Amino acid sequence: MPIVTEDSSKIQVSPGQLFIGGKWQNGADTLETINPATGEVITTFAEAGSREVDSAVKAAREAFPAWRDTPPAKRGKLLWKLADLIGRDRERLATLETIDNGKPYFESGKIDIPFTAEIFRYFAGWATKIHGSTLPARGATFAYTRREPLGVVGLIIPWNLPLVMCSWKLGPALATGNTCVLKPAEQTPLTALALADLIKEAGFPDGVVNIITGRGTVTGAELVKHPDVNKISFTGSVPVGREIMKSAAETLKKVTLELGGKSPNIIFADANIDSAIKGAVNGIFYGKGELCCAGSRLLVDKSIHTQVVDGIKALVAKMQVGDPFDKKTRIGALVSKEQMKKVLGYINIGKEDGASVVAGGARAEMSGEFANGCFVQPTVFDNVNENMRIAREEIFGPVLAVIPFENEDEALAIANNVDFGLAAAVWTSDISRAHRFADKLEAGTVWINTINMFDPALPFGGFKQSGFGRDLGEDALDGYLQTKSIWVNLS
Ligand code: NAP
Ligand code: MG
């Protein structure tokens, strides 16, 4: 057991190891993980080098034939059991998530951890519903298809929703009969390691899930290179996605990429303005803005521009930044010093490019145990031009760019004028306009009069440079299955 709980408020963590073949094993190196709210080291964890990555892939390969042939109902039961254990350990997991990532405890405990369990339950249900079809082939033949697992899949995930991302990948991969090697982000390894213990306790056979920690450039790169990995499912940034695709080309691995976003949130004058203002604020500041689908570009009809910006300012003024365990806190610590530096850098770029800061615009200074924390004020830039860098590049922090527009055509043109296409939201009471936008927006998800809604049944993924392949929903299964056609001669 690498992680030991004393009580729900104080978590003691002992040095971690790698979870390979159902056993805890040493790594090649040791790294530290930091609590970004205090700057203190929480614990050390192991880094898998090429030897350990190879052991994990071998363990997964050895476990594959039996797991593929395990009755689907049994696979489903194990996933359901895992969901129950996550529910049982909700407080402990939420505490680990908050100390490792810096997000408010209410987000970890009330949203992330329950959602993780819900996703495992959803995919548990799919295990028994994967089937091919019979087809009218020519001649005296009987022809049918089978939907088969790929084999060993490598799962590489980011730090913003550490445990949720484990479920987005492991749920469909396991339901379809693949064995897995999962690598969490180096900034947030703790909940994935805690999950390893629950996977063991649930009764998954050894080697079906292997969890290896380490840096992306070391552990992640080795996993992508490994010739015996059949597929890489990646969620993270565009530059790393590009690297992974290049590297995977060498071994012709299958790849799916869930990448970043610069999602437009469009408010028309005929919208319910109060709801739209709340949606604008939640759309960017939930999760400290470290959300791939954050509504980071707010497109507002000129006629209601002042009203909307004033409304946002009033809500932002009430948002408490600070101690992630304080129930009133709405914005916790950004995940790391590097991320804070990046976000503050973009705030400077916005100022230099001539956008006006109407809220925040600096680091949030704290005292006492939080003096070294990575806190940034919720920041709103008004009068942003669509060509400014803060309107085009993913900041991945609590920074909103407000762009006024004249009419529907202009709104649509601005909305689609980025390389990303992950998500978009529209606020209007005109049902025809809402559906016109749903049709024309270049995004994998469109929200109408709401924002940041998720459900395990709804596929999630990108258009354009936000990637390809889908997490969640029935579509997610496609990323972990291959179709075989079988011909039987009847003559
Ligand atoms: P990142 O830097 O791309 O890292 C993602 C993962 O890739 C981490 O585990 C990282 O390891 C690993 N990695 C880094 N370099 C690698 C390499 N050369 N080979 C293999 N693996 C490598 O992304 P992040 O900063 O953690 O997360 C933020 C990004 O994720 C944002 O762009 C956000 O939009 C995106 N995101 C997308 C979705 C979606 O569903 N579309 C959801 C959430 C987040 P280390 O961290 O250990 O170095
Ligand atoms: Mg950390």
mmCIF file of N, CA, C and O in Angstrom, residues 167-228:
data_model
loop_
_atom_site.group_PDB
_atom_site.id
_atom_site.type_symbol
_atom_site.label_atom_id
_atom_site.label_comp_id
_atom_site.label_asym_id
_atom_site.label_seq_id
_atom_site.Cartn_x
_atom_site.Cartn_y
_atom_site.Cartn_z
ATOM 1 N N SER A 167 -10.849 7.110 -15.418
ATOM 2 C CA SER A 167 -12.083 6.375 -15.741
ATOM 3 C C SER A 167 -12.470 6.534 -17.215
ATOM 4 O O SER A 167 -12.988 5.603 -17.822
ATOM 5 N N TRP A 168 -12.204 7.707 -17.784
ATOM 6 C CA TRP A 168 -12.539 7.913 -19.203
ATOM 7 C C TRP A 168 -11.789 6.913 -20.080
ATOM 8 O O TRP A 168 -12.264 6.508 -21.136
ATOM 9 N N LYS A 169 -10.559 6.571 -19.646
ATOM 10 C CA LYS A 169 -9.737 5.660 -20.452
ATOM 11 C C LYS A 169 -9.929 4.211 -20.024
ATOM 12 O O LYS A 169 -10.148 3.332 -20.861
ATOM 13 N N LEU A 170 -9.819 3.945 -18.709
ATOM 14 C CA LEU A 170 -9.888 2.548 -18.254
ATOM 15 C C LEU A 170 -11.283 1.953 -18.466
ATOM 16 O O LEU A 170 -11.400 0.763 -18.774
ATOM 17 N N GLY A 171 -12.326 2.749 -18.282
ATOM 18 C CA GLY A 171 -13.695 2.221 -18.407
ATOM 19 C C GLY A 171 -13.914 1.515 -19.738
ATOM 20 O O GLY A 171 -14.158 0.301 -19.788
ATOM 21 N N PRO A 172 -13.792 2.242 -20.868
ATOM 22 C CA PRO A 172 -14.030 1.593 -22.156
ATOM 23 C C PRO A 172 -12.963 0.555 -22.516
ATOM 24 O O PRO A 172 -13.263 -0.466 -23.132
ATOM 25 N N ALA A 173 -11.695 0.805 -22.126
ATOM 26 C CA ALA A 173 -10.620 -0.141 -22.478
ATOM 27 C C ALA A 173 -10.871 -1.499 -21.821
ATOM 28 O O ALA A 173 -10.698 -2.549 -22.459
ATOM 29 N N LEU A 174 -11.291 -1.487 -20.572
ATOM 30 C CA LEU A 174 -11.493 -2.749 -19.848
ATOM 31 C C LEU A 174 -12.803 -3.426 -20.234
ATOM 32 O O LEU A 174 -12.871 -4.647 -20.353
ATOM 33 N N ALA A 175 -13.849 -2.626 -20.445
ATOM 34 C CA ALA A 175 -15.143 -3.209 -20.828
ATOM 35 C C ALA A 175 -15.007 -3.984 -22.134
ATOM 36 O O ALA A 175 -15.663 -5.007 -22.344
ATOM 37 N N THR A 176 -14.140 -3.517 -23.031
ATOM 38 C CA THR A 176 -13.983 -4.150 -24.338
ATOM 39 C C THR A 176 -12.941 -5.271 -24.334
ATOM 40 O O THR A 176 -12.663 -5.858 -25.379
ATOM 41 N N GLY A 177 -12.313 -5.518 -23.175
ATOM 42 C CA GLY A 177 -11.424 -6.677 -23.067
ATOM 43 C C GLY A 177 -9.956 -6.423 -23.358
ATOM 44 O O GLY A 177 -9.206 -7.359 -23.633
ATOM 45 N N ASN A 178 -9.535 -5.149 -23.298
ATOM 46 C CA ASN A 178 -8.110 -4.839 -23.467
ATOM 47 C C ASN A 178 -7.412 -4.875 -22.108
ATOM 48 O O ASN A 178 -8.044 -4.692 -21.066
ATOM 49 N N THR A 179 -6.105 -5.041 -22.117
ATOM 50 C CA THR A 179 -5.340 -4.845 -20.890
ATOM 51 C C THR A 179 -4.594 -3.514 -21.014
ATOM 52 O O THR A 179 -4.331 -3.043 -22.134
ATOM 53 N N CYS A 180 -4.261 -2.923 -19.876
ATOM 54 C CA CYS A 180 -3.885 -1.509 -19.887
ATOM 55 C C CYS A 180 -2.588 -1.205 -19.150
ATOM 56 O O CYS A 180 -2.281 -1.824 -18.126
ATOM 57 N N VAL A 181 -1.885 -0.204 -19.685
ATOM 58 C CA VAL A 181 -0.784 0.425 -18.955
ATOM 59 C C VAL A 181 -1.130 1.908 -18.904
ATOM 60 O O VAL A 181 -1.213 2.568 -19.945
ATOM 61 N N LEU A 182 -1.383 2.418 -17.705
ATOM 62 C CA LEU A 182 -1.822 3.803 -17.558
ATOM 63 C C LEU A 182 -0.721 4.656 -16.940
ATOM 64 O O LEU A 182 -0.109 4.259 -15.948
ATOM 65 N N LYS A 183 -0.500 5.830 -17.549
ATOM 66 C CA LYS A 183 0.470 6.777 -16.990
ATOM 67 C C LYS A 183 -0.204 8.097 -16.656
ATOM 68 O O LYS A 183 -0.595 8.857 -17.536
ATOM 69 N N PRO A 184 -0.338 8.400 -15.349
ATOM 70 C CA PRO A 184 -0.889 9.710 -14.983
ATOM 71 C C PRO A 184 0.164 10.803 -15.179
ATOM 72 O O PRO A 184 1.328 10.510 -15.435
ATOM 73 N N ALA A 185 -0.252 12.065 -15.048
ATOM 74 C CA ALA A 185 0.686 13.186 -15.193
ATOM 75 C C ALA A 185 1.621 13.244 -13.988
ATOM 76 O O ALA A 185 1.231 12.891 -12.877
ATOM 77 N N GLU A 186 2.832 13.736 -14.208
ATOM 78 C CA GLU A 186 3.818 13.771 -13.121
ATOM 79 C C GLU A 186 3.389 14.708 -11.985
ATOM 80 O O GLU A 186 3.783 14.527 -10.845
ATOM 81 N N GLN A 187 2.550 15.707 -12.309
ATOM 82 C CA GLN A 187 2.109 16.654 -11.272
ATOM 83 C C GLN A 187 1.076 16.030 -10.337
ATOM 84 O O GLN A 187 0.895 16.489 -9.217
ATOM 85 N N THR A 188 0.338 15.032 -10.821
ATOM 86 C CA THR A 188 -0.782 14.486 -10.037
ATOM 87 C C THR A 188 -0.846 12.959 -10.096
ATOM 88 O O THR A 188 -1.800 12.384 -10.636
ATOM 89 N N PRO A 189 0.138 12.281 -9.502
ATOM 90 C CA PRO A 189 0.132 10.818 -9.598
ATOM 91 C C PRO A 189 -0.698 10.122 -8.509
ATOM 92 O O PRO A 189 -0.949 8.920 -8.613
ATOM 93 N N LEU A 190 -1.124 10.863 -7.476
ATOM 94 C CA LEU A 190 -1.569 10.181 -6.255
ATOM 95 C C LEU A 190 -2.875 9.402 -6.383
ATOM 96 O O LEU A 190 -2.983 8.277 -5.898
ATOM 97 N N THR A 191 -3.877 9.990 -7.029
ATOM 98 C CA THR A 191 -5.145 9.249 -7.085
ATOM 99 C C THR A 191 -5.049 8.034 -8.013
ATOM 100 O O THR A 191 -5.714 7.021 -7.767
ATOM 101 N N ALA A 192 -4.218 8.115 -9.033
ATOM 102 C CA ALA A 192 -4.060 6.937 -9.904
ATOM 103 C C ALA A 192 -3.406 5.807 -9.110
ATOM 104 O O ALA A 192 -3.776 4.632 -9.262
ATOM 105 N N LEU A 193 -2.450 6.153 -8.242
ATOM 106 C CA LEU A 193 -1.810 5.127 -7.414
ATOM 107 C C LEU A 193 -2.803 4.560 -6.401
ATOM 108 O O LEU A 193 -2.827 3.355 -6.134
ATOM 109 N N ALA A 194 -3.633 5.438 -5.842
ATOM 110 C CA ALA A 194 -4.664 4.959 -4.906
ATOM 111 C C ALA A 194 -5.652 4.044 -5.636
ATOM 112 O O ALA A 194 -6.129 3.049 -5.076
ATOM 113 N N LEU A 195 -5.936 4.389 -6.901
ATOM 114 C CA LEU A 195 -6.850 3.565 -7.699
ATOM 115 C C LEU A 195 -6.280 2.156 -7.893
ATOM 116 O O LEU A 195 -7.032 1.166 -7.923
ATOM 117 N N ALA A 196 -4.956 2.062 -8.003
ATOM 118 C CA ALA A 196 -4.325 0.743 -8.191
ATOM 119 C C ALA A 196 -4.711 -0.187 -7.040
ATOM 120 O O ALA A 196 -5.050 -1.358 -7.263
ATOM 121 N N ASP A 197 -4.683 0.332 -5.828
ATOM 122 C CA ASP A 197 -5.071 -0.504 -4.678
ATOM 123 C C ASP A 197 -6.524 -0.963 -4.799
ATOM 124 O O ASP A 197 -6.870 -2.087 -4.455
ATOM 125 N N LEU A 198 -7.380 -0.075 -5.283
ATOM 126 C CA LEU A 198 -8.805 -0.432 -5.406
ATOM 127 C C LEU A 198 -9.023 -1.440 -6.534
ATOM 128 O O LEU A 198 -9.898 -2.309 -6.449
ATOM 129 N N ILE A 199 -8.214 -1.344 -7.580
ATOM 130 C CA ILE A 199 -8.298 -2.299 -8.691
ATOM 131 C C ILE A 199 -7.943 -3.697 -8.183
ATOM 132 O O ILE A 199 -8.608 -4.690 -8.496
ATOM 133 N N LYS A 200 -6.922 -3.738 -7.340
ATOM 134 C CA LYS A 200 -6.505 -5.013 -6.733
ATOM 135 C C LYS A 200 -7.639 -5.538 -5.825
ATOM 136 O O LYS A 200 -8.023 -6.700 -5.909
ATOM 137 N N GLU A 201 -8.154 -4.646 -4.988
ATOM 138 C CA GLU A 201 -9.194 -5.057 -4.041
ATOM 139 C C GLU A 201 -10.469 -5.517 -4.769
ATOM 140 O O GLU A 201 -11.136 -6.457 -4.337
ATOM 141 N N ALA A 202 -10.788 -4.871 -5.876
ATOM 142 C CA ALA A 202 -11.993 -5.256 -6.634
ATOM 143 C C ALA A 202 -11.858 -6.665 -7.195
ATOM 144 O O ALA A 202 -12.856 -7.335 -7.450
ATOM 145 N N GLY A 203 -10.626 -7.104 -7.415
ATOM 146 C CA GLY A 203 -10.418 -8.473 -7.900
ATOM 147 C C GLY A 203 -10.044 -8.585 -9.368
ATOM 148 O O GLY A 203 -10.122 -9.682 -9.942
ATOM 149 N N PHE A 204 -9.626 -7.496 -9.990
ATOM 150 C CA PHE A 204 -9.143 -7.598 -11.373
ATOM 151 C C PHE A 204 -7.915 -8.506 -11.383
ATOM 152 O O PHE A 204 -7.053 -8.387 -10.501
ATOM 153 N N PRO A 205 -7.800 -9.396 -12.342
ATOM 154 C CA PRO A 205 -6.620 -10.263 -12.387
ATOM 155 C C PRO A 205 -5.337 -9.442 -12.531
ATOM 156 O O PRO A 205 -5.342 -8.379 -13.167
ATOM 157 N N ASP A 206 -4.255 -9.957 -11.963
ATOM 158 C CA ASP A 206 -2.966 -9.262 -12.045
ATOM 159 C C ASP A 206 -2.597 -8.992 -13.497
ATOM 160 O O ASP A 206 -2.774 -9.861 -14.358
ATOM 161 N N GLY A 207 -2.070 -7.813 -13.756
ATOM 162 C CA GLY A 207 -1.591 -7.471 -15.099
ATOM 163 C C GLY A 207 -2.641 -6.857 -16.004
ATOM 164 O O GLY A 207 -2.299 -6.288 -17.041
ATOM 165 N N VAL A 208 -3.912 -6.953 -15.632
ATOM 166 C CA VAL A 208 -4.955 -6.365 -16.492
ATOM 167 C C VAL A 208 -4.840 -4.840 -16.494
ATOM 168 O O VAL A 208 -4.983 -4.193 -17.527
ATOM 169 N N VAL A 209 -4.545 -4.273 -15.316
ATOM 170 C CA VAL A 209 -4.284 -2.832 -15.238
ATOM 171 C C VAL A 209 -2.926 -2.628 -14.572
ATOM 172 O O VAL A 209 -2.696 -3.121 -13.464
ATOM 173 N N ASN A 210 -2.054 -1.926 -15.250
ATOM 174 C CA ASN A 210 -0.746 -1.582 -14.701
ATOM 175 C C ASN A 210 -0.678 -0.065 -14.645
ATOM 176 O O ASN A 210 -1.054 0.606 -15.615
ATOM 177 N N ILE A 211 -0.221 0.466 -13.512
ATOM 178 C CA ILE A 211 -0.172 1.926 -13.379
ATOM 179 C C ILE A 211 1.274 2.331 -13.122
ATOM 180 O O ILE A 211 1.876 1.921 -12.115
ATOM 181 N N ILE A 212 1.802 3.088 -14.067
ATOM 182 C CA ILE A 212 3.212 3.472 -13.955
ATOM 183 C C ILE A 212 3.312 4.993 -13.978
ATOM 184 O O ILE A 212 2.680 5.665 -14.788
ATOM 185 N N THR A 213 4.095 5.522 -13.046
ATOM 186 C CA THR A 213 4.250 6.964 -12.936
ATOM 187 C C THR A 213 5.612 7.390 -13.495
ATOM 188 O O THR A 213 6.502 6.560 -13.671
ATOM 189 N N GLY A 214 5.715 8.697 -13.736
ATOM 190 C CA GLY A 214 6.981 9.233 -14.244
ATOM 191 C C GLY A 214 6.721 10.390 -15.186
ATOM 192 O O GLY A 214 5.568 10.720 -15.472
ATOM 193 N N ARG A 215 7.818 10.982 -15.648
ATOM 194 C CA ARG A 215 7.681 12.117 -16.560
ATOM 195 C C ARG A 215 7.223 11.658 -17.947
ATOM 196 O O ARG A 215 7.556 10.542 -18.365
ATOM 197 N N GLY A 216 6.522 12.553 -18.627
ATOM 198 C CA GLY A 216 6.053 12.235 -19.966
ATOM 199 C C GLY A 216 7.194 11.963 -20.924
ATOM 200 O O GLY A 216 7.127 11.049 -21.757
ATOM 201 N N THR A 217 8.254 12.761 -20.799
ATOM 202 C CA THR A 217 9.370 12.624 -21.727
ATOM 203 C C THR A 217 10.160 11.335 -21.481
ATOM 204 O O THR A 217 10.961 10.932 -22.322
ATOM 205 N N VAL A 218 9.949 10.716 -20.333
ATOM 206 C CA VAL A 218 10.649 9.462 -20.020
ATOM 207 C C VAL A 218 9.636 8.310 -20.115
ATOM 208 O O VAL A 218 9.588 7.578 -21.110
ATOM 209 N N THR A 219 8.788 8.200 -19.099
ATOM 210 C CA THR A 219 7.854 7.076 -19.026
ATOM 211 C C THR A 219 6.858 7.093 -20.196
ATOM 212 O O THR A 219 6.615 6.069 -20.843
ATOM 213 N N GLY A 220 6.290 8.277 -20.439
ATOM 214 C CA GLY A 220 5.295 8.392 -21.507
ATOM 215 C C GLY A 220 5.895 8.063 -22.859
ATOM 216 O O GLY A 220 5.332 7.281 -23.647
ATOM 217 N N ALA A 221 7.078 8.643 -23.128
ATOM 218 C CA ALA A 221 7.713 8.439 -24.441
ATOM 219 C C ALA A 221 8.059 6.966 -24.647
ATOM 220 O O ALA A 221 7.899 6.430 -25.753
ATOM 221 N N GLU A 222 8.536 6.292 -23.588
ATOM 222 C CA GLU A 222 8.867 4.859 -23.703
ATOM 223 C C GLU A 222 7.624 4.029 -24.017
ATOM 224 O O GLU A 222 7.676 3.069 -24.787
ATOM 225 N N LEU A 223 6.533 4.404 -23.387
ATOM 226 C CA LEU A 223 5.280 3.665 -23.619
ATOM 227 C C LEU A 223 4.817 3.836 -25.075
ATOM 228 O O LEU A 223 4.371 2.879 -25.719
ATOM 229 N N VAL A 224 4.934 5.058 -25.577
ATOM 230 C CA VAL A 224 4.495 5.318 -26.959
ATOM 231 C C VAL A 224 5.383 4.568 -27.958
ATOM 232 O O VAL A 224 4.918 4.092 -28.987
ATOM 233 N N LYS A 225 6.671 4.458 -27.631
ATOM 234 C CA LYS A 225 7.634 3.798 -28.526
ATOM 235 C C LYS A 225 7.502 2.278 -28.517
ATOM 236 O O LYS A 225 7.891 1.604 -29.452
ATOM 237 N N HIS A 226 6.990 1.735 -27.414
ATOM 238 C CA HIS A 226 7.078 0.285 -27.199
ATOM 239 C C HIS A 226 6.391 -0.505 -28.324
ATOM 240 O O HIS A 226 5.215 -0.304 -28.604
ATOM 241 N N PRO A 227 7.114 -1.452 -28.945
ATOM 242 C CA PRO A 227 6.527 -2.150 -30.108
ATOM 243 C C PRO A 227 5.361 -3.079 -29.750
ATOM 244 O O PRO A 227 4.590 -3.445 -30.631
ATOM 245 N N ASP A 228 5.231 -3.440 -28.471
ATOM 246 C CA ASP A 228 4.158 -4.379 -28.130
ATOM 247 C C ASP A 228 2.915 -3.690 -27.544
ATOM 248 O O ASP A 228 2.048 -4.335 -26.973
#
